[in-house]
């Protein structure tokens, strides 16, 4: 069966520090991968998606970037965090024609 | 443009009451998918159901049921005999069939089920 892992679960970072969140999928190959952000009490905002290694599409211009160095690995990064980067970050994957997205447990990021 | 509206920001019910969560969508596509996800306090989104736009049959799964009506562009979700464990934020979403990367989420409805 397929599983998706996200880490860390919780992160507190000072403004101006770098960020690296990692997401990996097991049990499937060539998945579509997604990064979402959810601000407190708000809906989900799609940040990036990837259909293959090295292929990244950005939905919202911002202080963040994404990379896909391996087939089942998706990384969300920032060189310098802003206060507005605080939120709940969710990684998701999809694979089959049903287009169902399956989500990780998320990372709660607080930028202070 | 695709859009999903969940007008109910928060609903509170007492255990064993029935509750319906509304979802209205906008799309110019004739073929699309509709979804419901549950987000418990832990944060992870849990997939509940996917509906193809060609299939307007209502679906029942235990205490959950979904009413899909293309004529009103609605995909409502009913929980019968609600339980405290149903307390969560519920998201409705729409995706394009021919662009597998695009999900359009509603803003979510927070359901509070009180004992």
PDB file of N, CA, C and O in Angstrom, chain A residues 33-92:
ATOM      1  N   UNK A  33       2.955  15.170  -7.357  1.00  0.00           N
ATOM      2  CA  UNK A  33       3.175  15.617  -5.987  1.00  0.00           C
ATOM      3  C   UNK A  33       2.762  17.087  -5.832  1.00  0.00           C
ATOM      4  O   UNK A  33       2.897  17.874  -6.784  1.00  0.00           O
ATOM      5  N   UNK A  34       2.289  17.428  -4.655  1.00  0.00           N
ATOM      6  CA  UNK A  34       1.727  18.759  -4.421  1.00  0.00           C
ATOM      7  C   UNK A  34       2.161  19.288  -3.061  1.00  0.00           C
ATOM      8  O   UNK A  34       2.275  18.530  -2.104  1.00  0.00           O
ATOM      9  N   UNK A  35       2.342  20.608  -2.985  1.00  0.00           N
ATOM     10  CA  UNK A  35       2.504  21.302  -1.707  1.00  0.00           C
ATOM     11  C   UNK A  35       1.357  22.308  -1.568  1.00  0.00           C
ATOM     12  O   UNK A  35       1.111  23.113  -2.476  1.00  0.00           O
ATOM     13  N   UNK A  36       0.683  22.243  -0.414  1.00  0.00           N
ATOM     14  CA  UNK A  36      -0.374  23.188  -0.089  1.00  0.00           C
ATOM     15  C   UNK A  36       0.005  23.922   1.192  1.00  0.00           C
ATOM     16  O   UNK A  36       0.722  23.399   2.040  1.00  0.00           O
ATOM     17  N   UNK A  37      -0.565  25.112   1.343  1.00  0.00           N
ATOM     18  CA  UNK A  37      -0.464  25.832   2.606  1.00  0.00           C
ATOM     19  C   UNK A  37      -1.872  26.167   3.084  1.00  0.00           C
ATOM     20  O   UNK A  37      -2.738  26.558   2.301  1.00  0.00           O
ATOM     21  N   UNK A  38      -2.046  25.998   4.375  1.00  0.00           N
ATOM     22  CA  UNK A  38      -3.323  26.330   4.994  1.00  0.00           C
ATOM     23  C   UNK A  38      -3.058  27.323   6.122  1.00  0.00           C
ATOM     24  O   UNK A  38      -2.451  26.968   7.137  1.00  0.00           O
ATOM     25  N   UNK A  39      -3.505  28.559   5.951  1.00  0.00           N
ATOM     26  CA  UNK A  39      -3.386  29.540   7.020  1.00  0.00           C
ATOM     27  C   UNK A  39      -4.435  29.212   8.073  1.00  0.00           C
ATOM     28  O   UNK A  39      -5.417  28.531   7.796  1.00  0.00           O
ATOM     29  N   UNK A  40      -4.233  29.712   9.274  1.00  0.00           N
ATOM     30  CA  UNK A  40      -5.120  29.387  10.389  1.00  0.00           C
ATOM     31  C   UNK A  40      -6.572  29.711  10.046  1.00  0.00           C
ATOM     32  O   UNK A  40      -6.891  30.834   9.665  1.00  0.00           O
ATOM     33  N   UNK A  41      -7.437  28.697  10.168  1.00  0.00           N
ATOM     34  CA  UNK A  41      -8.856  28.893   9.918  1.00  0.00           C
ATOM     35  C   UNK A  41      -9.217  29.152   8.468  1.00  0.00           C
ATOM     36  O   UNK A  41     -10.327  29.610   8.182  1.00  0.00           O
ATOM     37  N   UNK A  42      -8.314  28.845   7.558  1.00  0.00           N
ATOM     38  CA  UNK A  42      -8.572  29.127   6.150  1.00  0.00           C
ATOM     39  C   UNK A  42      -8.544  27.835   5.335  1.00  0.00           C
ATOM     40  O   UNK A  42      -8.256  26.748   5.834  1.00  0.00           O
ATOM     41  N   UNK A  43      -8.828  27.998   4.050  1.00  0.00           N
ATOM     42  CA  UNK A  43      -8.809  26.860   3.146  1.00  0.00           C
ATOM     43  C   UNK A  43      -7.408  26.541   2.668  1.00  0.00           C
ATOM     44  O   UNK A  43      -6.423  27.096   3.146  1.00  0.00           O
ATOM     45  N   UNK A  44      -7.314  25.638   1.718  1.00  0.00           N
ATOM     46  CA  UNK A  44      -6.025  25.190   1.215  1.00  0.00           C
ATOM     47  C   UNK A  44      -5.622  25.978  -0.023  1.00  0.00           C
ATOM     48  O   UNK A  44      -6.415  26.161  -0.937  1.00  0.00           O
ATOM     49  N   UNK A  45      -4.377  26.380  -0.026  1.00  0.00           N
ATOM     50  CA  UNK A  45      -3.825  27.103  -1.167  1.00  0.00           C
ATOM     51  C   UNK A  45      -2.745  26.242  -1.810  1.00  0.00           C
ATOM     52  O   UNK A  45      -1.777  25.864  -1.143  1.00  0.00           O
ATOM     53  N   UNK A  46      -2.908  25.921  -3.081  1.00  0.00           N
ATOM     54  CA  UNK A  46      -1.901  25.141  -3.792  1.00  0.00           C
ATOM     55  C   UNK A  46      -0.683  26.006  -4.052  1.00  0.00           C
ATOM     56  O   UNK A  46      -0.792  27.094  -4.627  1.00  0.00           O
ATOM     57  N   UNK A  47       0.474  25.542  -3.615  1.00  0.00           N
ATOM     58  CA  UNK A  47       1.710  26.292  -3.789  1.00  0.00           C
ATOM     59  C   UNK A  47       2.494  25.792  -5.007  1.00  0.00           C
ATOM     60  O   UNK A  47       2.884  26.574  -5.872  1.00  0.00           O
ATOM     61  N   UNK A  48       2.751  24.496  -5.051  1.00  0.00           N
ATOM     62  CA  UNK A  48       3.547  23.894  -6.122  1.00  0.00           C
ATOM     63  C   UNK A  48       2.982  22.514  -6.452  1.00  0.00           C
ATOM     64  O   UNK A  48       2.392  21.857  -5.607  1.00  0.00           O
ATOM     65  N   UNK A  49       3.210  22.101  -7.694  1.00  0.00           N
ATOM     66  CA  UNK A  49       2.941  20.720  -8.048  1.00  0.00           C
ATOM     67  C   UNK A  49       4.012  20.239  -9.004  1.00  0.00           C
ATOM     68  O   UNK A  49       4.682  21.039  -9.661  1.00  0.00           O
ATOM     69  N   UNK A  50       4.159  18.922  -9.059  1.00  0.00           N
ATOM     70  CA  UNK A  50       5.214  18.324  -9.868  1.00  0.00           C
ATOM     71  C   UNK A  50       4.700  17.034 -10.502  1.00  0.00           C
ATOM     72  O   UNK A  50       4.119  16.192  -9.827  1.00  0.00           O
ATOM     73  N   UNK A  51       4.957  16.892 -11.796  1.00  0.00           N
ATOM     74  CA  UNK A  51       4.541  15.683 -12.507  1.00  0.00           C
ATOM     75  C   UNK A  51       5.716  14.751 -12.750  1.00  0.00           C
ATOM     76  O   UNK A  51       5.535  13.650 -13.289  1.00  0.00           O
ATOM     77  N   UNK A  52       6.932  15.162 -12.377  1.00  0.00           N
ATOM     78  CA  UNK A  52       8.089  14.307 -12.569  1.00  0.00           C
ATOM     79  C   UNK A  52       9.341  14.933 -11.979  1.00  0.00           C
ATOM     80  O   UNK A  52       9.334  16.101 -11.555  1.00  0.00           O
ATOM     81  N   UNK A  53      10.421  14.165 -11.970  1.00  0.00           N
ATOM     82  CA  UNK A  53      11.688  14.635 -11.401  1.00  0.00           C
ATOM     83  C   UNK A  53      12.098  15.933 -12.083  1.00  0.00           C
ATOM     84  O   UNK A  53      12.136  16.018 -13.316  1.00  0.00           O
ATOM     85  N   UNK A  54      12.424  16.919 -11.266  1.00  0.00           N
ATOM     86  CA  UNK A  54      12.895  18.194 -11.795  1.00  0.00           C
ATOM     87  C   UNK A  54      11.832  19.081 -12.414  1.00  0.00           C
ATOM     88  O   UNK A  54      12.122  20.194 -12.847  1.00  0.00           O
ATOM     89  N   UNK A  55      10.590  18.609 -12.460  1.00  0.00           N
ATOM     90  CA  UNK A  55       9.498  19.387 -13.058  1.00  0.00           C
ATOM     91  C   UNK A  55       8.647  19.998 -11.958  1.00  0.00           C
ATOM     92  O   UNK A  55       7.939  19.288 -11.248  1.00  0.00           O
ATOM     93  N   UNK A  56       8.727  21.316 -11.834  1.00  0.00           N
ATOM     94  CA  UNK A  56       8.008  22.026 -10.781  1.00  0.00           C
ATOM     95  C   UNK A  56       7.176  23.126 -11.413  1.00  0.00           C
ATOM     96  O   UNK A  56       7.671  23.898 -12.240  1.00  0.00           O
ATOM     97  N   UNK A  57       5.918  23.198 -11.004  1.00  0.00           N
ATOM     98  CA  UNK A  57       5.049  24.288 -11.424  1.00  0.00           C
ATOM     99  C   UNK A  57       4.630  25.071 -10.190  1.00  0.00           C
ATOM    100  O   UNK A  57       4.252  24.477  -9.182  1.00  0.00           O
ATOM    101  N   UNK A  58       4.750  26.382 -10.286  1.00  0.00           N
ATOM    102  CA  UNK A  58       4.420  27.249  -9.162  1.00  0.00           C
ATOM    103  C   UNK A  58       3.068  27.895  -9.401  1.00  0.00           C
ATOM    104  O   UNK A  58       2.800  28.401 -10.496  1.00  0.00           O
ATOM    105  N   UNK A  59       2.236  27.848  -8.391  1.00  0.00           N
ATOM    106  CA  UNK A  59       0.911  28.442  -8.507  1.00  0.00           C
ATOM    107  C   UNK A  59       0.872  29.880  -8.010  1.00  0.00           C
ATOM    108  O   UNK A  59       0.109  30.692  -8.513  1.00  0.00           O
ATOM    109  N   UNK A  60       1.653  30.154  -6.999  1.00  0.00           N
ATOM    110  CA  UNK A  60       1.604  31.467  -6.371  1.00  0.00           C
ATOM    111  C   UNK A  60       3.021  31.991  -6.178  1.00  0.00           C
ATOM    112  O   UNK A  60       3.813  31.363  -5.496  1.00  0.00           O
ATOM    113  N   UNK A  61       3.357  33.123  -6.777  1.00  0.00           N
ATOM    114  CA  UNK A  61       4.690  33.681  -6.564  1.00  0.00           C
ATOM    115  C   UNK A  61       4.878  34.064  -5.098  1.00  0.00           C
ATOM    116  O   UNK A  61       4.001  34.663  -4.516  1.00  0.00           O
ATOM    117  N   UNK A  62       6.019  33.692  -4.533  1.00  0.00           N
ATOM    118  CA  UNK A  62       6.159  33.896  -3.100  1.00  0.00           C
ATOM    119  C   UNK A  62       7.604  33.673  -2.695  1.00  0.00           C
ATOM    120  O   UNK A  62       8.474  33.537  -3.536  1.00  0.00           O
ATOM    121  N   UNK A  63       7.767  33.578  -1.417  1.00  0.00           N
ATOM    122  CA  UNK A  63       9.079  33.445  -0.813  1.00  0.00           C
ATOM    123  C   UNK A  63       9.549  31.998  -0.768  1.00  0.00           C
ATOM    124  O   UNK A  63      10.594  31.706  -0.210  1.00  0.00           O
ATOM    125  N   UNK A  64       8.804  31.084  -1.346  1.00  0.00           N
ATOM    126  CA  UNK A  64       9.104  29.675  -1.241  1.00  0.00           C
ATOM    127  C   UNK A  64       9.490  29.095  -2.591  1.00  0.00           C
ATOM    128  O   UNK A  64       9.158  29.649  -3.639  1.00  0.00           O
ATOM    129  N   UNK A  65      10.174  27.965  -2.550  1.00  0.00           N
ATOM    130  CA  UNK A  65      10.511  27.224  -3.759  1.00  0.00           C
ATOM    131  C   UNK A  65      10.347  25.750  -3.479  1.00  0.00           C
ATOM    132  O   UNK A  65      10.265  25.328  -2.325  1.00  0.00           O
ATOM    133  N   UNK A  66      10.264  24.961  -4.529  1.00  0.00           N
ATOM    134  CA  UNK A  66      10.113  23.516  -4.381  1.00  0.00           C
ATOM    135  C   UNK A  66      11.084  22.817  -5.312  1.00  0.00           C
ATOM    136  O   UNK A  66      11.476  23.354  -6.344  1.00  0.00           O
ATOM    137  N   UNK A  67      11.440  21.605  -4.907  1.00  0.00           N
ATOM    138  CA  UNK A  67      12.317  20.796  -5.744  1.00  0.00           C
ATOM    139  C   UNK A  67      11.899  19.341  -5.639  1.00  0.00           C
ATOM    140  O   UNK A  67      11.301  18.912  -4.646  1.00  0.00           O
ATOM    141  N   UNK A  68      12.211  18.604  -6.689  1.00  0.00           N
ATOM    142  CA  UNK A  68      11.909  17.170  -6.719  1.00  0.00           C
ATOM    143  C   UNK A  68      13.168  16.458  -7.202  1.00  0.00           C
ATOM    144  O   UNK A  68      13.306  16.163  -8.375  1.00  0.00           O
ATOM    145  N   UNK A  69      14.072  16.185  -6.286  1.00  0.00           N
ATOM    146  CA  UNK A  69      15.340  15.561  -6.657  1.00  0.00           C
ATOM    147  C   UNK A  69      15.232  14.075  -6.999  1.00  0.00           C
ATOM    148  O   UNK A  69      16.068  13.552  -7.747  1.00  0.00           O
ATOM    149  N   UNK A  70      14.219  13.429  -6.471  1.00  0.00           N
ATOM    150  CA  UNK A  70      13.984  12.014  -6.756  1.00  0.00           C
ATOM    151  C   UNK A  70      12.511  11.803  -7.065  1.00  0.00           C
ATOM    152  O   UNK A  70      11.674  12.653  -6.754  1.00  0.00           O
ATOM    153  N   UNK A  71      12.195  10.669  -7.643  1.00  0.00           N
ATOM    154  CA  UNK A  71      10.837  10.404  -8.114  1.00  0.00           C
ATOM    155  C   UNK A  71       9.787  10.576  -7.022  1.00  0.00           C
ATOM    156  O   UNK A  71       8.695  11.095  -7.268  1.00  0.00           O
ATOM    157  N   UNK A  72      10.095  10.141  -5.813  1.00  0.00           N
ATOM    158  CA  UNK A  72       9.096  10.145  -4.756  1.00  0.00           C
ATOM    159  C   UNK A  72       9.451  11.086  -3.619  1.00  0.00           C
ATOM    160  O   UNK A  72       9.008  10.895  -2.490  1.00  0.00           O
ATOM    161  N   UNK A  73      10.246  12.103  -3.916  1.00  0.00           N
ATOM    162  CA  UNK A  73      10.671  13.053  -2.906  1.00  0.00           C
ATOM    163  C   UNK A  73      10.353  14.465  -3.372  1.00  0.00           C
ATOM    164  O   UNK A  73      10.689  14.861  -4.494  1.00  0.00           O
ATOM    165  N   UNK A  74       9.726  15.223  -2.496  1.00  0.00           N
ATOM    166  CA  UNK A  74       9.321  16.584  -2.827  1.00  0.00           C
ATOM    167  C   UNK A  74       9.726  17.475  -1.660  1.00  0.00           C
ATOM    168  O   UNK A  74       9.379  17.186  -0.510  1.00  0.00           O
ATOM    169  N   UNK A  75      10.461  18.535  -1.948  1.00  0.00           N
ATOM    170  CA  UNK A  75      11.019  19.385  -0.901  1.00  0.00           C
ATOM    171  C   UNK A  75      10.524  20.819  -1.062  1.00  0.00           C
ATOM    172  O   UNK A  75      10.534  21.356  -2.181  1.00  0.00           O
ATOM    173  N   UNK A  76      10.109  21.406   0.029  1.00  0.00           N
ATOM    174  CA  UNK A  76       9.687  22.808   0.055  1.00  0.00           C
ATOM    175  C   UNK A  76      10.745  23.604   0.802  1.00  0.00           C
ATOM    176  O   UNK A  76      11.139  23.222   1.898  1.00  0.00           O
ATOM    177  N   UNK A  77      11.218  24.691   0.198  1.00  0.00           N
ATOM    178  CA  UNK A  77      12.340  25.429   0.770  1.00  0.00           C
ATOM    179  C   UNK A  77      12.093  26.923   0.774  1.00  0.00           C
ATOM    180  O   UNK A  77      11.252  27.439   0.028  1.00  0.00           O
ATOM    181  N   UNK A  78      12.883  27.567   1.618  1.00  0.00           N
ATOM    182  CA  UNK A  78      12.944  29.027   1.602  1.00  0.00           C
ATOM    183  C   UNK A  78      14.344  29.438   2.044  1.00  0.00           C
ATOM    184  O   UNK A  78      14.928  28.810   2.930  1.00  0.00           O
ATOM    185  N   UNK A  79      14.872  30.481   1.458  1.00  0.00           N
ATOM    186  CA  UNK A  79      16.183  30.975   1.872  1.00  0.00           C
ATOM    187  C   UNK A  79      16.066  31.858   3.107  1.00  0.00           C
ATOM    188  O   UNK A  79      16.929  31.862   3.977  1.00  0.00           O
ATOM    189  N   UNK A  80      14.969  32.634   3.165  1.00  0.00           N
ATOM    190  CA  UNK A  80      14.755  33.528   4.308  1.00  0.00           C
ATOM    191  C   UNK A  80      13.270  33.580   4.624  1.00  0.00           C
ATOM    192  O   UNK A  80      12.478  34.160   3.875  1.00  0.00           O
ATOM    193  N   UNK A  81      12.880  33.042   5.746  1.00  0.00           N
ATOM    194  CA  UNK A  81      11.483  32.992   6.122  1.00  0.00           C
ATOM    195  C   UNK A  81      10.945  34.356   6.511  1.00  0.00           C
ATOM    196  O   UNK A  81      11.640  35.178   7.118  1.00  0.00           O
ATOM    197  N   UNK A  82       9.672  34.578   6.184  1.00  0.00           N
ATOM    198  CA  UNK A  82       8.940  35.767   6.582  1.00  0.00           C
ATOM    199  C   UNK A  82       7.882  35.368   7.600  1.00  0.00           C
ATOM    200  O   UNK A  82       7.483  34.202   7.677  1.00  0.00           O
ATOM    201  N   UNK A  83       7.404  36.348   8.345  1.00  0.00           N
ATOM    202  CA  UNK A  83       6.325  36.068   9.300  1.00  0.00           C
ATOM    203  C   UNK A  83       5.116  35.464   8.589  1.00  0.00           C
ATOM    204  O   UNK A  83       4.454  34.565   9.107  1.00  0.00           O
ATOM    205  N   UNK A  84       4.855  35.946   7.386  1.00  0.00           N
ATOM    206  CA  UNK A  84       3.687  35.496   6.627  1.00  0.00           C
ATOM    207  C   UNK A  84       3.813  34.063   6.119  1.00  0.00           C
ATOM    208  O   UNK A  84       2.848  33.510   5.594  1.00  0.00           O
ATOM    209  N   UNK A  85       4.966  33.460   6.281  1.00  0.00           N
ATOM    210  CA  UNK A  85       5.136  32.059   5.875  1.00  0.00           C
ATOM    211  C   UNK A  85       4.588  31.089   6.915  1.00  0.00           C
ATOM    212  O   UNK A  85       4.522  29.879   6.667  1.00  0.00           O
ATOM    213  N   UNK A  86       4.204  31.598   8.068  1.00  0.00           N
ATOM    214  CA  UNK A  86       3.620  30.725   9.091  1.00  0.00           C
ATOM    215  C   UNK A  86       2.357  30.067   8.559  1.00  0.00           C
ATOM    216  O   UNK A  86       1.578  30.690   7.825  1.00  0.00           O
ATOM    217  N   UNK A  87       2.155  28.816   8.954  1.00  0.00           N
ATOM    218  CA  UNK A  87       0.959  28.114   8.513  1.00  0.00           C
ATOM    219  C   UNK A  87       1.132  26.618   8.619  1.00  0.00           C
ATOM    220  O   UNK A  87       2.119  26.124   9.166  1.00  0.00           O
ATOM    221  N   UNK A  88       0.166  25.927   8.065  1.00  0.00           N
ATOM    222  CA  UNK A  88       0.165  24.477   8.072  1.00  0.00           C
ATOM    223  C   UNK A  88       0.431  24.017   6.643  1.00  0.00           C
ATOM    224  O   UNK A  88      -0.332  24.355   5.735  1.00  0.00           O
ATOM    225  N   UNK A  89       1.495  23.272   6.448  1.00  0.00           N
ATOM    226  CA  UNK A  89       1.918  22.864   5.114  1.00  0.00           C
ATOM    227  C   UNK A  89       1.604  21.386   4.910  1.00  0.00           C
ATOM    228  O   UNK A  89       1.991  20.540   5.711  1.00  0.00           O
ATOM    229  N   UNK A  90       0.924  21.124   3.826  1.00  0.00           N
ATOM    230  CA  UNK A  90       0.502  19.765   3.521  1.00  0.00           C
ATOM    231  C   UNK A  90       1.074  19.322   2.193  1.00  0.00           C
ATOM    232  O   UNK A  90       1.044  20.063   1.202  1.00  0.00           O
ATOM    233  N   UNK A  91       1.575  18.116   2.187  1.00  0.00           N
ATOM    234  CA  UNK A  91       2.047  17.483   0.964  1.00  0.00           C
ATOM    235  C   UNK A  91       1.002  16.456   0.532  1.00  0.00           C
ATOM    236  O   UNK A  91       0.342  15.847   1.388  1.00  0.00           O
ATOM    237  N   UNK A  92       0.839  16.279  -0.747  1.00  0.00           N
ATOM    238  CA  UNK A  92      -0.127  15.309  -1.251  1.00  0.00           C
ATOM    239  C   UNK A  92       0.416  14.634  -2.499  1.00  0.00           C
ATOM    240  O   UNK A  92       1.303  15.166  -3.168  1.00  0.00           O
TER     241      UNK A  92
END
